[in-house]
Structure formats: C-alpha cells, structure tokens
JSON list of C-alpha atoms in Angstrom, two decimals:
[
{"chain": "U", "resi": 38, "resn": "UNK", "atom": "CA", "xyz": [115.56, 95.74, 98.95]},
{"chain": "U", "resi": 39, "resn": "UNK", "atom": "CA", "xyz": [114.68, 92.26, 97.73]},
{"chain": "U", "resi": 40, "resn": "UNK", "atom": "CA", "xyz": [116.26, 91.27, 94.42]},
{"chain": "U", "resi": 41, "resn": "UNK", "atom": "CA", "xyz": [113.72, 90.20, 91.79]},
{"chain": "U", "resi": 42, "resn": "UNK", "atom": "CA", "xyz": [115.84, 87.14, 90.88]},
{"chain": "U", "resi": 43, "resn": "UNK", "atom": "CA", "xyz": [115.74, 85.90, 94.49]},
{"chain": "U", "resi": 44, "resn": "UNK", "atom": "CA", "xyz": [111.96, 85.98, 94.69]},
{"chain": "U", "resi": 45, "resn": "UNK", "atom": "CA", "xyz": [109.65, 83.00, 94.14]},
{"chain": "U", "resi": 46, "resn": "UNK", "atom": "CA", "xyz": [108.28, 82.64, 90.61]},
{"chain": "U", "resi": 47, "resn": "UNK", "atom": "CA", "xyz": [105.90, 80.25, 88.85]},
{"chain": "U", "resi": 48, "resn": "UNK", "atom": "CA", "xyz": [107.61, 76.91, 88.34]},
{"chain": "U", "resi": 49, "resn": "UNK", "atom": "CA", "xyz": [106.07, 76.15, 84.93]},
{"chain": "U", "resi": 50, "resn": "UNK", "atom": "CA", "xyz": [103.28, 76.98, 82.51]},
{"chain": "U", "resi": 51, "resn": "UNK", "atom": "CA", "xyz": [101.14, 74.39, 84.31]},
{"chain": "U", "resi": 52, "resn": "UNK", "atom": "CA", "xyz": [101.82, 76.16, 87.61]},
{"chain": "U", "resi": 53, "resn": "UNK", "atom": "CA", "xyz": [100.68, 79.45, 86.03]},
{"chain": "U", "resi": 54, "resn": "UNK", "atom": "CA", "xyz": [97.54, 77.85, 84.58]},
{"chain": "U", "resi": 55, "resn": "UNK", "atom": "CA", "xyz": [96.59, 76.14, 87.85]},
{"chain": "U", "resi": 56, "resn": "UNK", "atom": "CA", "xyz": [97.40, 79.20, 89.96]},
{"chain": "U", "resi": 57, "resn": "UNK", "atom": "CA", "xyz": [95.22, 81.51, 87.89]},
{"chain": "U", "resi": 58, "resn": "UNK", "atom": "CA", "xyz": [92.44, 78.92, 87.68]},
{"chain": "U", "resi": 59, "resn": "UNK", "atom": "CA", "xyz": [92.37, 78.71, 91.48]},
{"chain": "U", "resi": 60, "resn": "UNK", "atom": "CA", "xyz": [92.44, 82.51, 91.74]},
{"chain": "U", "resi": 61, "resn": "UNK", "atom": "CA", "xyz": [89.57, 82.89, 89.29]},
{"chain": "U", "resi": 62, "resn": "UNK", "atom": "CA", "xyz": [87.47, 80.28, 91.08]},
{"chain": "U", "resi": 63, "resn": "UNK", "atom": "CA", "xyz": [87.84, 82.21, 94.36]},
{"chain": "U", "resi": 64, "resn": "UNK", "atom": "CA", "xyz": [86.88, 85.57, 92.89]},
{"chain": "U", "resi": 65, "resn": "UNK", "atom": "CA", "xyz": [83.12, 85.71, 92.82]},
{"chain": "U", "resi": 66, "resn": "UNK", "atom": "CA", "xyz": [82.10, 89.33, 92.30]},
{"chain": "U", "resi": 67, "resn": "UNK", "atom": "CA", "xyz": [85.63, 90.63, 91.88]},
{"chain": "U", "resi": 68, "resn": "UNK", "atom": "CA", "xyz": [88.88, 88.77, 91.86]},
{"chain": "U", "resi": 69, "resn": "UNK", "atom": "CA", "xyz": [91.35, 91.64, 92.34]},
{"chain": "U", "resi": 70, "resn": "UNK", "atom": "CA", "xyz": [91.38, 91.32, 96.14]},
{"chain": "U", "resi": 71, "resn": "UNK", "atom": "CA", "xyz": [92.13, 87.62, 95.88]},
{"chain": "U", "resi": 72, "resn": "UNK", "atom": "CA", "xyz": [94.76, 88.13, 93.17]},
{"chain": "U", "resi": 73, "resn": "UNK", "atom": "CA", "xyz": [96.54, 90.82, 95.20]},
{"chain": "U", "resi": 74, "resn": "UNK", "atom": "CA", "xyz": [96.60, 88.65, 98.33]},
{"chain": "U", "resi": 75, "resn": "UNK", "atom": "CA", "xyz": [97.77, 85.52, 96.53]},
{"chain": "U", "resi": 76, "resn": "UNK", "atom": "CA", "xyz": [100.38, 87.02, 94.19]},
{"chain": "U", "resi": 77, "resn": "UNK", "atom": "CA", "xyz": [101.84, 89.60, 96.58]},
{"chain": "U", "resi": 78, "resn": "UNK", "atom": "CA", "xyz": [101.37, 88.23, 100.07]},
{"chain": "U", "resi": 79, "resn": "UNK", "atom": "CA", "xyz": [101.26, 84.45, 99.67]},
{"chain": "U", "resi": 80, "resn": "UNK", "atom": "CA", "xyz": [103.17, 83.50, 96.51]},
{"chain": "U", "resi": 81, "resn": "UNK", "atom": "CA", "xyz": [105.35, 86.66, 96.49]},
{"chain": "U", "resi": 82, "resn": "UNK", "atom": "CA", "xyz": [105.61, 86.69, 92.68]},
{"chain": "U", "resi": 83, "resn": "UNK", "atom": "CA", "xyz": [105.20, 90.50, 92.81]},
{"chain": "U", "resi": 84, "resn": "UNK", "atom": "CA", "xyz": [105.91, 93.23, 95.34]},
{"chain": "U", "resi": 85, "resn": "UNK", "atom": "CA", "xyz": [103.07, 95.54, 96.35]},
{"chain": "U", "resi": 86, "resn": "UNK", "atom": "CA", "xyz": [104.55, 98.29, 94.17]},
{"chain": "U", "resi": 87, "resn": "UNK", "atom": "CA", "xyz": [104.92, 95.98, 91.17]},
{"chain": "U", "resi": 88, "resn": "UNK", "atom": "CA", "xyz": [101.34, 94.79, 91.61]},
{"chain": "U", "resi": 89, "resn": "UNK", "atom": "CA", "xyz": [100.10, 98.38, 91.71]},
{"chain": "U", "resi": 90, "resn": "UNK", "atom": "CA", "xyz": [102.06, 99.28, 88.57]},
{"chain": "U", "resi": 91, "resn": "UNK", "atom": "CA", "xyz": [100.88, 96.19, 86.68]},
{"chain": "U", "resi": 92, "resn": "UNK", "atom": "CA", "xyz": [97.30, 96.73, 87.86]},
{"chain": "U", "resi": 93, "resn": "UNK", "atom": "CA", "xyz": [97.39, 100.35, 86.65]},
{"chain": "U", "resi": 94, "resn": "UNK", "atom": "CA", "xyz": [98.51, 99.26, 83.20]},
{"chain": "U", "resi": 95, "resn": "UNK", "atom": "CA", "xyz": [95.95, 96.42, 83.13]},
{"chain": "U", "resi": 96, "resn": "UNK", "atom": "CA", "xyz": [93.17, 98.88, 83.89]},
{"chain": "U", "resi": 97, "resn": "UNK", "atom": "CA", "xyz": [94.16, 101.17, 81.07]},
{"chain": "U", "resi": 98, "resn": "UNK", "atom": "CA", "xyz": [93.95, 98.38, 78.47]},
{"chain": "U", "resi": 99, "resn": "UNK", "atom": "CA", "xyz": [90.69, 97.27, 76.85]},
{"chain": "U", "resi": 100, "resn": "UNK", "atom": "CA", "xyz": [89.09, 94.10, 78.23]},
{"chain": "U", "resi": 101, "resn": "UNK", "atom": "CA", "xyz": [88.65, 92.65, 81.71]},
{"chain": "U", "resi": 102, "resn": "UNK", "atom": "CA", "xyz": [91.28, 94.13, 84.02]},
{"chain": "U", "resi": 103, "resn": "UNK", "atom": "CA", "xyz": [92.18, 90.96, 85.84]},
{"chain": "U", "resi": 104, "resn": "UNK", "atom": "CA", "xyz": [92.53, 88.99, 82.61]},
{"chain": "U", "resi": 105, "resn": "UNK", "atom": "CA", "xyz": [94.88, 91.69, 81.33]},
{"chain": "U", "resi": 106, "resn": "UNK", "atom": "CA", "xyz": [96.81, 91.43, 84.59]},
{"chain": "U", "resi": 107, "resn": "UNK", "atom": "CA", "xyz": [97.08, 87.65, 84.35]},
{"chain": "U", "resi": 108, "resn": "UNK", "atom": "CA", "xyz": [98.45, 87.91, 80.81]},
{"chain": "U", "resi": 109, "resn": "UNK", "atom": "CA", "xyz": [101.01, 90.50, 81.86]},
{"chain": "U", "resi": 110, "resn": "UNK", "atom": "CA", "xyz": [102.21, 88.36, 84.75]},
{"chain": "U", "resi": 111, "resn": "UNK", "atom": "CA", "xyz": [102.33, 85.24, 82.57]},
{"chain": "U", "resi": 112, "resn": "UNK", "atom": "CA", "xyz": [104.33, 87.13, 79.92]},
{"chain": "U", "resi": 113, "resn": "UNK", "atom": "CA", "xyz": [106.67, 88.48, 82.59]},
{"chain": "U", "resi": 114, "resn": "UNK", "atom": "CA", "xyz": [107.88, 84.97, 83.42]},
{"chain": "U", "resi": 115, "resn": "UNK", "atom": "CA", "xyz": [107.36, 82.88, 80.24]},
{"chain": "U", "resi": 116, "resn": "UNK", "atom": "CA", "xyz": [106.68, 85.30, 77.36]},
{"chain": "U", "resi": 117, "resn": "UNK", "atom": "CA", "xyz": [103.73, 84.63, 75.03]},
{"chain": "U", "resi": 118, "resn": "UNK", "atom": "CA", "xyz": [103.22, 81.01, 76.21]},
{"chain": "U", "resi": 119, "resn": "UNK", "atom": "CA", "xyz": [103.03, 82.31, 79.78]},
{"chain": "U", "resi": 120, "resn": "UNK", "atom": "CA", "xyz": [100.50, 84.98, 78.83]},
{"chain": "U", "resi": 121, "resn": "UNK", "atom": "CA", "xyz": [98.32, 82.36, 77.12]},
{"chain": "U", "resi": 122, "resn": "UNK", "atom": "CA", "xyz": [98.62, 79.88, 80.03]},
{"chain": "U", "resi": 123, "resn": "UNK", "atom": "CA", "xyz": [97.68, 82.53, 82.59]},
{"chain": "U", "resi": 124, "resn": "UNK", "atom": "CA", "xyz": [94.76, 83.79, 80.48]},
{"chain": "U", "resi": 125, "resn": "UNK", "atom": "CA", "xyz": [93.56, 80.21, 79.92]},
{"chain": "U", "resi": 126, "resn": "UNK", "atom": "CA", "xyz": [93.69, 79.57, 83.65]},
{"chain": "U", "resi": 127, "resn": "UNK", "atom": "CA", "xyz": [91.77, 82.75, 84.33]},
{"chain": "U", "resi": 128, "resn": "UNK", "atom": "CA", "xyz": [89.03, 81.97, 81.78]},
{"chain": "U", "resi": 129, "resn": "UNK", "atom": "CA", "xyz": [88.55, 78.27, 80.98]},
{"chain": "U", "resi": 130, "resn": "UNK", "atom": "CA", "xyz": [87.19, 76.61, 84.14]},
{"chain": "U", "resi": 131, "resn": "UNK", "atom": "CA", "xyz": [85.48, 79.78, 85.44]},
{"chain": "U", "resi": 132, "resn": "UNK", "atom": "CA", "xyz": [83.67, 80.06, 82.10]},
{"chain": "U", "resi": 133, "resn": "UNK", "atom": "CA", "xyz": [82.27, 76.56, 82.53]},
{"chain": "U", "resi": 134, "resn": "UNK", "atom": "CA", "xyz": [81.22, 77.37, 86.11]},
{"chain": "U", "resi": 135, "resn": "UNK", "atom": "CA", "xyz": [79.60, 80.63, 84.96]},
{"chain": "U", "resi": 136, "resn": "UNK", "atom": "CA", "xyz": [77.66, 78.85, 82.24]},
{"chain": "U", "resi": 137, "resn": "UNK", "atom": "CA", "xyz": [76.40, 76.31, 84.78]},
{"chain": "U", "resi": 138, "resn": "UNK", "atom": "CA", "xyz": [75.40, 79.02, 87.24]},
{"chain": "U", "resi": 139, "resn": "UNK", "atom": "CA", "xyz": [73.68, 81.01, 84.48]},
{"chain": "U", "resi": 140, "resn": "UNK", "atom": "CA", "xyz": [71.53, 78.04, 83.61]},
{"chain": "U", "resi": 141, "resn": "UNK", "atom": "CA", "xyz": [70.67, 77.56, 87.31]},
{"chain": "U", "resi": 142, "resn": "UNK", "atom": "CA", "xyz": [69.82, 81.27, 87.60]},
{"chain": "U", "resi": 143, "resn": "UNK", "atom": "CA", "xyz": [67.48, 80.94, 84.65]},
{"chain": "U", "resi": 144, "resn": "UNK", "atom": "CA", "xyz": [65.64, 78.20, 86.53]},
{"chain": "U", "resi": 145, "resn": "UNK", "atom": "CA", "xyz": [65.43, 79.88, 89.95]},
{"chain": "U", "resi": 146, "resn": "UNK", "atom": "CA", "xyz": [65.56, 83.67, 89.32]},
{"chain": "U", "resi": 147, "resn": "UNK", "atom": "CA", "xyz": [61.86, 84.11, 90.09]},
{"chain": "U", "resi": 148, "resn": "UNK", "atom": "CA", "xyz": [62.39, 83.25, 93.77]},
{"chain": "U", "resi": 149, "resn": "UNK", "atom": "CA", "xyz": [62.87, 86.29, 96.10]},
{"chain": "U", "resi": 150, "resn": "UNK", "atom": "CA", "xyz": [65.51, 84.39, 98.11]},
{"chain": "U", "resi": 151, "resn": "UNK", "atom": "CA", "xyz": [67.71, 84.22, 95.01]},
{"chain": "U", "resi": 152, "resn": "UNK", "atom": "CA", "xyz": [67.39, 87.99, 94.43]},
{"chain": "U", "resi": 153, "resn": "UNK", "atom": "CA", "xyz": [68.25, 88.64, 98.10]},
{"chain": "U", "resi": 154, "resn": "UNK", "atom": "CA", "xyz": [71.28, 86.39, 97.91]},
{"chain": "U", "resi": 155, "resn": "UNK", "atom": "CA", "xyz": [72.52, 88.24, 94.82]},
{"chain": "U", "resi": 156, "resn": "UNK", "atom": "CA", "xyz": [72.11, 91.63, 96.56]},
{"chain": "U", "resi": 157, "resn": "UNK", "atom": "CA", "xyz": [74.15, 90.29, 99.49]},
{"chain": "U", "resi": 158, "resn": "UNK", "atom": "CA", "xyz": [76.89, 89.06, 97.15]},
{"chain": "U", "resi": 159, "resn": "UNK", "atom": "CA", "xyz": [77.05, 92.47, 95.47]},
{"chain": "U", "resi": 160, "resn": "UNK", "atom": "CA", "xyz": [77.60, 94.15, 98.85]},
{"chain": "U", "resi": 161, "resn": "UNK", "atom": "CA", "xyz": [80.39, 91.72, 99.68]},
{"chain": "U", "resi": 162, "resn": "UNK", "atom": "CA", "xyz": [82.03, 92.32, 96.29]},
{"chain": "U", "resi": 163, "resn": "UNK", "atom": "CA", "xyz": [81.92, 96.10, 96.85]},
{"chain": "U", "resi": 164, "resn": "UNK", "atom": "CA", "xyz": [83.51, 95.65, 100.28]},
{"chain": "U", "resi": 165, "resn": "UNK", "atom": "CA", "xyz": [86.29, 93.48, 98.84]},
{"chain": "U", "resi": 166, "resn": "UNK", "atom": "CA", "xyz": [87.09, 96.07, 96.18]},
{"chain": "U", "resi": 167, "resn": "UNK", "atom": "CA", "xyz": [87.14, 98.89, 98.75]},
{"chain": "U", "resi": 168, "resn": "UNK", "atom": "CA", "xyz": [89.42, 96.88, 101.07]},
{"chain": "U", "resi": 169, "resn": "UNK", "atom": "CA", "xyz": [91.83, 96.21, 98.21]},
{"chain": "U", "resi": 170, "resn": "UNK", "atom": "CA", "xyz": [91.89, 99.92, 97.33]},
{"chain": "U", "resi": 171, "resn": "UNK", "atom": "CA", "xyz": [92.79, 100.81, 100.91]},
{"chain": "U", "resi": 172, "resn": "UNK", "atom": "CA", "xyz": [95.47, 98.11, 101.00]},
{"chain": "U", "resi": 173, "resn": "UNK", "atom": "CA", "xyz": [97.01, 99.28, 97.70]},
{"chain": "U", "resi": 174, "resn": "UNK", "atom": "CA", "xyz": [96.99, 102.92, 98.79]},
{"chain": "U", "resi": 175, "resn": "UNK", "atom": "CA", "xyz": [99.87, 102.14, 101.17]},
{"chain": "U", "resi": 176, "resn": "UNK", "atom": "CA", "xyz": [102.14, 101.72, 98.13]},
{"chain": "U", "resi": 177, "resn": "UNK", "atom": "CA", "xyz": [101.53, 105.37, 97.17]},
{"chain": "U", "resi": 178, "resn": "UNK", "atom": "CA", "xyz": [103.94, 106.42, 99.94]},
{"chain": "U", "resi": 179, "resn": "UNK", "atom": "CA", "xyz": [106.88, 105.49, 97.72]},
{"chain": "U", "resi": 180, "resn": "UNK", "atom": "CA", "xyz": [105.48, 107.22, 94.60]},
{"chain": "U", "resi": 181, "resn": "UNK", "atom": "CA", "xyz": [107.55, 110.15, 93.28]},
{"chain": "U", "resi": 182, "resn": "UNK", "atom": "CA", "xyz": [104.56, 112.54, 93.38]},
{"chain": "U", "resi": 183, "resn": "UNK", "atom": "CA", "xyz": [103.58, 113.97, 96.78]},
{"chain": "U", "resi": 184, "resn": "UNK", "atom": "CA", "xyz": [100.70, 112.15, 98.46]},
{"chain": "U", "resi": 185, "resn": "UNK", "atom": "CA", "xyz": [98.31, 115.18, 98.50]},
{"chain": "U", "resi": 186, "resn": "UNK", "atom": "CA", "xyz": [98.76, 115.60, 94.74]},
{"chain": "U", "resi": 187, "resn": "UNK", "atom": "CA", "xyz": [98.18, 111.88, 94.17]},
{"chain": "U", "resi": 188, "resn": "UNK", "atom": "CA", "xyz": [95.03, 111.98, 96.29]},
{"chain": "U", "resi": 189, "resn": "UNK", "atom": "CA", "xyz": [93.93, 115.09, 94.36]},
{"chain": "U", "resi": 190, "resn": "UNK", "atom": "CA", "xyz": [94.24, 113.17, 91.09]},
{"chain": "U", "resi": 191, "resn": "UNK", "atom": "CA", "xyz": [92.18, 110.33, 92.59]},
{"chain": "U", "resi": 192, "resn": "UNK", "atom": "CA", "xyz": [89.50, 112.79, 93.70]},
{"chain": "U", "resi": 193, "resn": "UNK", "atom": "CA", "xyz": [89.46, 114.44, 90.27]},
{"chain": "U", "resi": 194, "resn": "UNK", "atom": "CA", "xyz": [89.02, 111.02, 88.65]},
{"chain": "U", "resi": 195, "resn": "UNK", "atom": "CA", "xyz": [86.10, 110.29, 90.95]},
{"chain": "U", "resi": 196, "resn": "UNK", "atom": "CA", "xyz": [84.48, 113.65, 90.17]},
{"chain": "U", "resi": 197, "resn": "UNK", "atom": "CA", "xyz": [84.97, 113.27, 86.42]},
{"chain": "U", "resi": 198, "resn": "UNK", "atom": "CA", "xyz": [83.58, 109.74, 86.33]},
{"chain": "U", "resi": 199, "resn": "UNK", "atom": "CA", "xyz": [80.89, 109.68, 89.04]},
{"chain": "U", "resi": 200, "resn": "UNK", "atom": "CA", "xyz": [79.58, 113.24, 89.08]},
{"chain": "U", "resi": 201, "resn": "UNK", "atom": "CA", "xyz": [80.28, 114.66, 85.63]},
{"chain": "U", "resi": 202, "resn": "UNK", "atom": "CA", "xyz": [79.82, 111.32, 83.84]},
{"chain": "U", "resi": 203, "resn": "UNK", "atom": "CA", "xyz": [82.77, 111.97, 81.54]},
{"chain": "U", "resi": 204, "resn": "UNK", "atom": "CA", "xyz": [83.95, 109.00, 79.47]},
{"chain": "U", "resi": 205, "resn": "UNK", "atom": "CA", "xyz": [86.58, 106.83, 81.14]},
{"chain": "U", "resi": 206, "resn": "UNK", "atom": "CA", "xyz": [88.97, 107.12, 78.20]},
{"chain": "U", "resi": 207, "resn": "UNK", "atom": "CA", "xyz": [88.92, 110.93, 78.36]},
{"chain": "U", "resi": 208, "resn": "UNK", "atom": "CA", "xyz": [89.41, 110.86, 82.13]},
{"chain": "U", "resi": 209, "resn": "UNK", "atom": "CA", "xyz": [92.23, 108.36, 81.83]},
{"chain": "U", "resi": 210, "resn": "UNK", "atom": "CA", "xyz": [94.00, 110.31, 79.10]},
{"chain": "U", "resi": 211, "resn": "UNK", "atom": "CA", "xyz": [93.50, 113.67, 80.85]},
{"chain": "U", "resi": 212, "resn": "UNK", "atom": "CA", "xyz": [94.30, 112.92, 84.48]},
{"chain": "U", "resi": 213, "resn": "UNK", "atom": "CA", "xyz": [96.45, 109.87, 83.80]},
{"chain": "U", "resi": 214, "resn": "UNK", "atom": "CA", "xyz": [98.42, 111.69, 81.14]},
{"chain": "U", "resi": 215, "resn": "UNK", "atom": "CA", "xyz": [99.02, 114.68, 83.41]},
{"chain": "U", "resi": 216, "resn": "UNK", "atom": "CA", "xyz": [100.16, 112.45, 86.28]},
{"chain": "U", "resi": 217, "resn": "UNK", "atom": "CA", "xyz": [102.49, 110.54, 83.92]},
{"chain": "U", "resi": 218, "resn": "UNK", "atom": "CA", "xyz": [104.09, 113.79, 82.73]},
{"chain": "U", "resi": 219, "resn": "UNK", "atom": "CA", "xyz": [104.53, 115.07, 86.29]},
{"chain": "U", "resi": 220, "resn": "UNK", "atom": "CA", "xyz": [105.97, 111.75, 87.46]},
{"chain": "U", "resi": 221, "resn": "UNK", "atom": "CA", "xyz": [108.36, 111.67, 84.50]},
{"chain": "U", "resi": 222, "resn": "UNK", "atom": "CA", "xyz": [109.56, 115.18, 85.32]},
{"chain": "U", "resi": 223, "resn": "UNK", "atom": "CA", "xyz": [110.18, 114.13, 88.94]},
{"chain": "U", "resi": 224, "resn": "UNK", "atom": "CA", "xyz": [112.13, 111.02, 87.91]},
{"chain": "U", "resi": 225, "resn": "UNK", "atom": "CA", "xyz": [114.13, 112.76, 85.21]},
{"chain": "U", "resi": 226, "resn": "UNK", "atom": "CA", "xyz": [117.81, 112.95, 86.27]}
]
C-alpha cells in the first residue's frame, strides 16, 4: 500500500489555486469527472478510495459539492489558507467566464441553434456523470459492507429520491445513517 507521505501533493497555495482554476475551467456541465481524473489519476493527490470518501462527505454538506470537495482537499494540505485558495481557484475565474457567457446567452438565446447546442451539452454532462459513477463504483470492492448490501442502499436512495420524491436530507439521514451504523459495527474491533 502506498504511504500518504510518499505521494505527490500540491507544492504551494498558488499551485492549489491554479490547479483548481484549471479544473473548474474544464468542467462545463459537471466538473466531478474532471476532478476525479486529475486529482486521482494524473496528480495522484488522492487515492480512489480517499476521493470517494471525500466526495461522499462533500455531497452531504450544504453548497456545491465540488466546491466543498476543493475546500476539503485544500484544508487537507494547507489548513484554512489551503481551503480558501482551493475555493478561490474553483470560483473566481469560472465566475467571470460564467458572467460573460450569461450575457452572450441573453443576446443569442432566441436562436434555435443555441437551444440545440445546450441540449447537446446537457447530454454530454449526464454521460460524464454516469461514467464517473461507474468508475467510482470500483472502489466499493474494498468497502467493509458486502457489495449487494451497498448496491441495495444505492437502489433505495434512487427509489426514495426519484420515485417517492422524498427530501434529500431525509434520504441522506435515513439510508446514510443506517449504512454508517452498519459500517461502524463491521469496523469495530
């Protein structure tokens, strides 16, 4: 097993800021696929399991998931200054780009070609998210709970959210809480 101290890490706060700025600028329609590839596979700042754990926590916190994730990774290496540098990188330049694109959209939204292009981008974004989910599912093999039970929890979450339209917080507390208790019992010495 690779020691965490031997792994690459961000060299400085500027490295964090620039890295997350570049990640955010690549993530039109959903940046999680890009973040996973860059931080786990290319930069190797996190293992697949660490990414999955951090992503799970980021999703359970209020606010944009990937911004939460960037702050957690920044804090992991440089504390509060790292969290702020990573969040700034994730938000500052992309905000300016989004404002520019929003003003362009206001000018050209009446053209059917623009609407078609947006529908195409939404399909690509959905595909990227699905591909990331499949890629991250491989890390479930090392989870303490058996795979069928883990998949059952995922299916229950889908049913609660998509079919029964239960609030996300209730679903998260119910299914997430139960899975936390069962995992804790499995890990308990």
